[in-house]
Amino acid sequence: MELNEYFPMWDKLTAPQQTRLLAASQKRHFDRGQIVHNGLTDCTGLFLLQSGQLRAYTISEEGREITMYRLFERDICLFSASCILRSIQFDIVIEAEKATEAWMVPADTYKKVMEESAPLANYTNEIMASRFSDVMWLLDQIMWKSLDRRLAHFLLEESALENTTTLKLTHELIGNHLGTAREVVTRMLRYFQSEGMVKLSRGTVELTDLDRLEKLESK
């Protein structure tokens, strides 16, 4: 996948602007579990995913994590270059959930071209608006949906992503995604198991009744 395929307004950039972006771009590889971006003080550049999966999360003062959104093939990781955006105060950590290949456009290069090009600035704002929509959706889930529904949604989403009903997930990892304590997740999973919706074993959650999980999620 070439760099221009990530930008629908590529043809609206001038030839020198295209050349600068192409010349500055670098191929990057991240192993599973590797930190791609670590908070506001880290402004590496814009990442354009070729393959793999990234997780963006924030950490509370008590050290509790919560997943804000995920990024997949063809997505653009904007907050790894948060210094190019004014008034952005999101202290976000971005981690590779799977081995990931990406283009990296240095923040200073991207910022200079964006300041020159209204089409690129507008497209960047569209990406940012999409990410804020993800965050607002998350807030809605936390504020208005019970944990059992959020957990059901998470398990079904993981099943769809991994294309299996047997998920290699620890209770602590699930808690990190949902922003809740491991013990709370354990109690809820045990309830799910007592109701026949899942089967638990060490490091594994097997979904045994997808229909009931879907009904619970949609309540």
C-alpha positions as a printed Julia matrix, in Angstrom:
219×3 Matrix{Float64}:
   0.0     0.0    0.0
   1.47    3.34  -1.06
   1.38    6.58   0.91
  -1.02    8.33  -1.44
  -3.68    5.65  -0.85
  -4.25    6.98   2.69
  -5.16   10.47   1.51
  -8.26   10.85  -0.71
  -7.22   14.46  -1.41
  -3.68   13.5   -2.51
  -4.17   14.96  -6.01
  -4.99   18.33  -4.44
  -1.48   18.57  -3.0
   1.15   20.24  -5.14
   3.94   18.13  -6.6
   6.53   19.59  -4.16
   4.22   18.87  -1.21
   3.73   15.28  -2.35
   7.48   14.88  -2.78
   8.21   16.21   0.71
   5.78   13.79   2.33
   7.08   10.85   0.33
  10.74   11.69   0.96
  10.26   12.06   4.71
   8.15    8.93   5.2
   9.7     5.88   6.81
   8.6     2.26   7.15
   8.21    1.18  10.79
   7.59   -2.16  12.46
   6.15   -2.65  15.95
   6.1    -5.92  17.82
   3.08   -7.0   19.79
   3.04   -5.15  23.12
   5.42   -2.41  21.94
   4.53    1.17  22.88
   4.11    3.3   19.74
   3.33    6.58  21.48
   3.53    7.53  25.14
   1.59   10.63  26.18
   1.67   14.33  25.34
   5.45   14.62  25.57
   5.87   12.1   22.73
   5.27   13.51  19.24
   6.93   11.12  16.82
   4.77   11.53  13.76
   1.73   10.36  11.86
   1.4     6.58  11.5
  -0.4     5.06   8.51
  -1.2     1.41   9.21
  -0.41   -1.13   6.52
  -1.2    -4.14   8.7
  -1.66   -5.03  12.33
  -3.64   -3.45  15.14
  -3.05   -0.57  17.57
  -4.82    0.24  20.83
  -5.14    3.8   22.13
  -5.77    4.06  25.85
  -5.55    6.48  28.75
  -4.46    5.87  32.34
  -6.18    7.28  35.43
  -4.32    8.74  38.41
  -4.87    5.41  40.16
  -3.14    3.6   37.29
  -6.28    2.11  35.75
  -6.36    1.8   31.97
  -9.3     2.19  29.6
  -9.29    1.62  25.85
 -10.4     4.69  23.91
 -10.29    3.28  20.4
  -8.44    0.85  18.15
  -6.78    1.29  14.77
  -6.57   -1.23  11.96
  -5.22   -1.61   8.42
  -5.59    1.62   6.37
  -6.27    3.7    9.5
  -4.28    6.82  10.33
  -2.87    7.24  13.83
  -3.19   10.98  14.39
  -2.56   11.41  18.12
   0.99   10.08  17.81
   1.59   13.48  16.19
  -0.56   15.47  18.62
   1.92   18.38  18.64
   0.72   19.34  15.15
  -2.76   20.02  16.53
  -3.51   23.05  18.63
  -5.11   22.7   22.07
  -4.93   18.9   22.12
  -4.61   17.78  25.73
  -5.29   14.07  25.41
  -2.62   12.13  27.29
  -2.92    8.95  25.24
  -0.76    5.83  25.12
  -0.75    3.85  21.88
   0.3     0.2   21.96
   0.64   -2.45  19.27
  -1.88   -5.22  20.02
  -0.5    -7.24  17.12
   2.66   -7.07  15.04
   2.15   -3.89  13.01
   3.65   -2.43   9.85
   3.16    1.27   9.19
   4.39    4.32   7.34
   5.59    7.09   9.64
   5.41   10.71   8.48
   7.49   12.94  10.81
   5.37   15.45  12.72
   7.32   18.53  11.61
   7.07   17.59   7.91
   3.37   16.84   8.11
   2.67   20.03  10.03
   4.44   22.22   7.47
   2.56   20.68   4.54
  -0.73   20.88   6.45
  -0.17   24.6    7.09
   0.3    25.13   3.36
  -2.54   22.91   2.15
  -6.17   23.57   3.07
  -7.3    20.16   1.66
  -4.82   18.33   3.88
  -5.78   20.44   6.91
  -9.46   19.72   6.31
  -8.81   15.99   5.96
  -6.77   16.0    9.18
  -9.69   17.71  10.94
 -12.01   14.98   9.63
  -9.76   12.3   11.15
  -9.65   14.18  14.43
 -13.46   14.52  14.47
 -13.79   10.77  13.88
 -11.52   10.02  16.84
 -13.47   12.4   19.09
 -16.64   10.6   18.03
 -15.02    7.36  19.23
 -14.24    9.0   22.57
 -17.78   10.37  22.92
 -19.19    6.9   22.17
 -16.96    5.51  24.92
 -18.19    8.13  27.41
 -21.76    7.25  26.53
 -21.03    3.57  27.19
 -19.4     4.3   30.56
 -22.09    6.7   31.74
 -25.25    4.98  30.56
 -24.56    1.29  30.01
 -24.15   -1.29  32.75
 -20.94   -3.31  32.96
 -22.61   -6.56  31.88
 -23.68   -4.96  28.59
 -20.26   -3.39  28.04
 -18.56   -6.71  28.75
 -20.87   -8.55  26.37
 -20.11   -5.97  23.67
 -16.37   -6.3   24.26
 -16.41  -10.1   24.07
 -18.46  -10.09  20.88
 -16.19   -7.46  19.33
 -13.09   -9.5   20.21
 -14.69  -12.62  18.76
 -15.39  -10.8   15.49
 -11.86   -9.35  15.32
 -10.14  -12.68  16.0
 -12.67  -14.77  14.06
 -13.01  -17.25  16.92
 -15.22  -17.86  19.94
 -12.23  -18.96  22.05
 -10.51  -15.78  23.23
  -7.03  -15.7   24.77
  -7.78  -12.97  27.32
  -6.88  -12.54  30.96
  -9.36  -10.89  33.31
  -6.81   -8.14  33.92
  -6.55   -7.39  30.2
 -10.33   -7.2   29.88
 -10.39   -4.85  32.86
  -7.79   -2.64  31.17
  -9.97   -2.36  28.08
 -13.12   -1.56  30.05
 -11.53    0.66  32.69
 -12.55   -1.48  35.63
 -10.84   -3.66  38.23
  -9.85   -7.25  37.47
 -11.92   -8.5   40.42
 -15.06   -6.87  39.03
 -14.46   -8.48  35.63
 -13.93  -11.86  37.29
 -17.23  -11.64  39.15
 -19.1   -10.66  36.0
 -17.49  -13.42  33.92
 -18.37  -15.97  36.58
 -21.95  -14.76  36.4
 -21.85  -15.11  32.59
 -20.51  -18.64  33.07
 -23.27  -19.53  35.55
 -25.77  -18.39  32.91
 -24.15  -20.55  30.22
 -22.92  -17.65  28.08
 -19.19  -18.31  28.5
 -16.82  -21.03  29.69
 -13.77  -19.93  31.66
 -10.33  -21.51  31.86
  -6.9   -20.09  32.66
  -6.2   -17.2   30.28
  -9.16  -18.11  28.06
 -12.78  -17.07  27.69
 -14.87  -19.27  25.41
 -18.14  -17.78  24.16
 -20.74  -20.53  24.38
 -24.0   -18.66  23.73
 -23.58  -15.85  21.21
 -27.32  -15.24  20.95
 -27.68  -14.48  24.65
 -24.6   -12.25  24.63
 -26.02  -10.32  21.66
 -29.38   -9.92  23.4
 -27.64   -8.71  26.55
 -25.53   -6.25  24.58
 -28.55   -4.77  22.82
 -30.72   -4.29  25.94
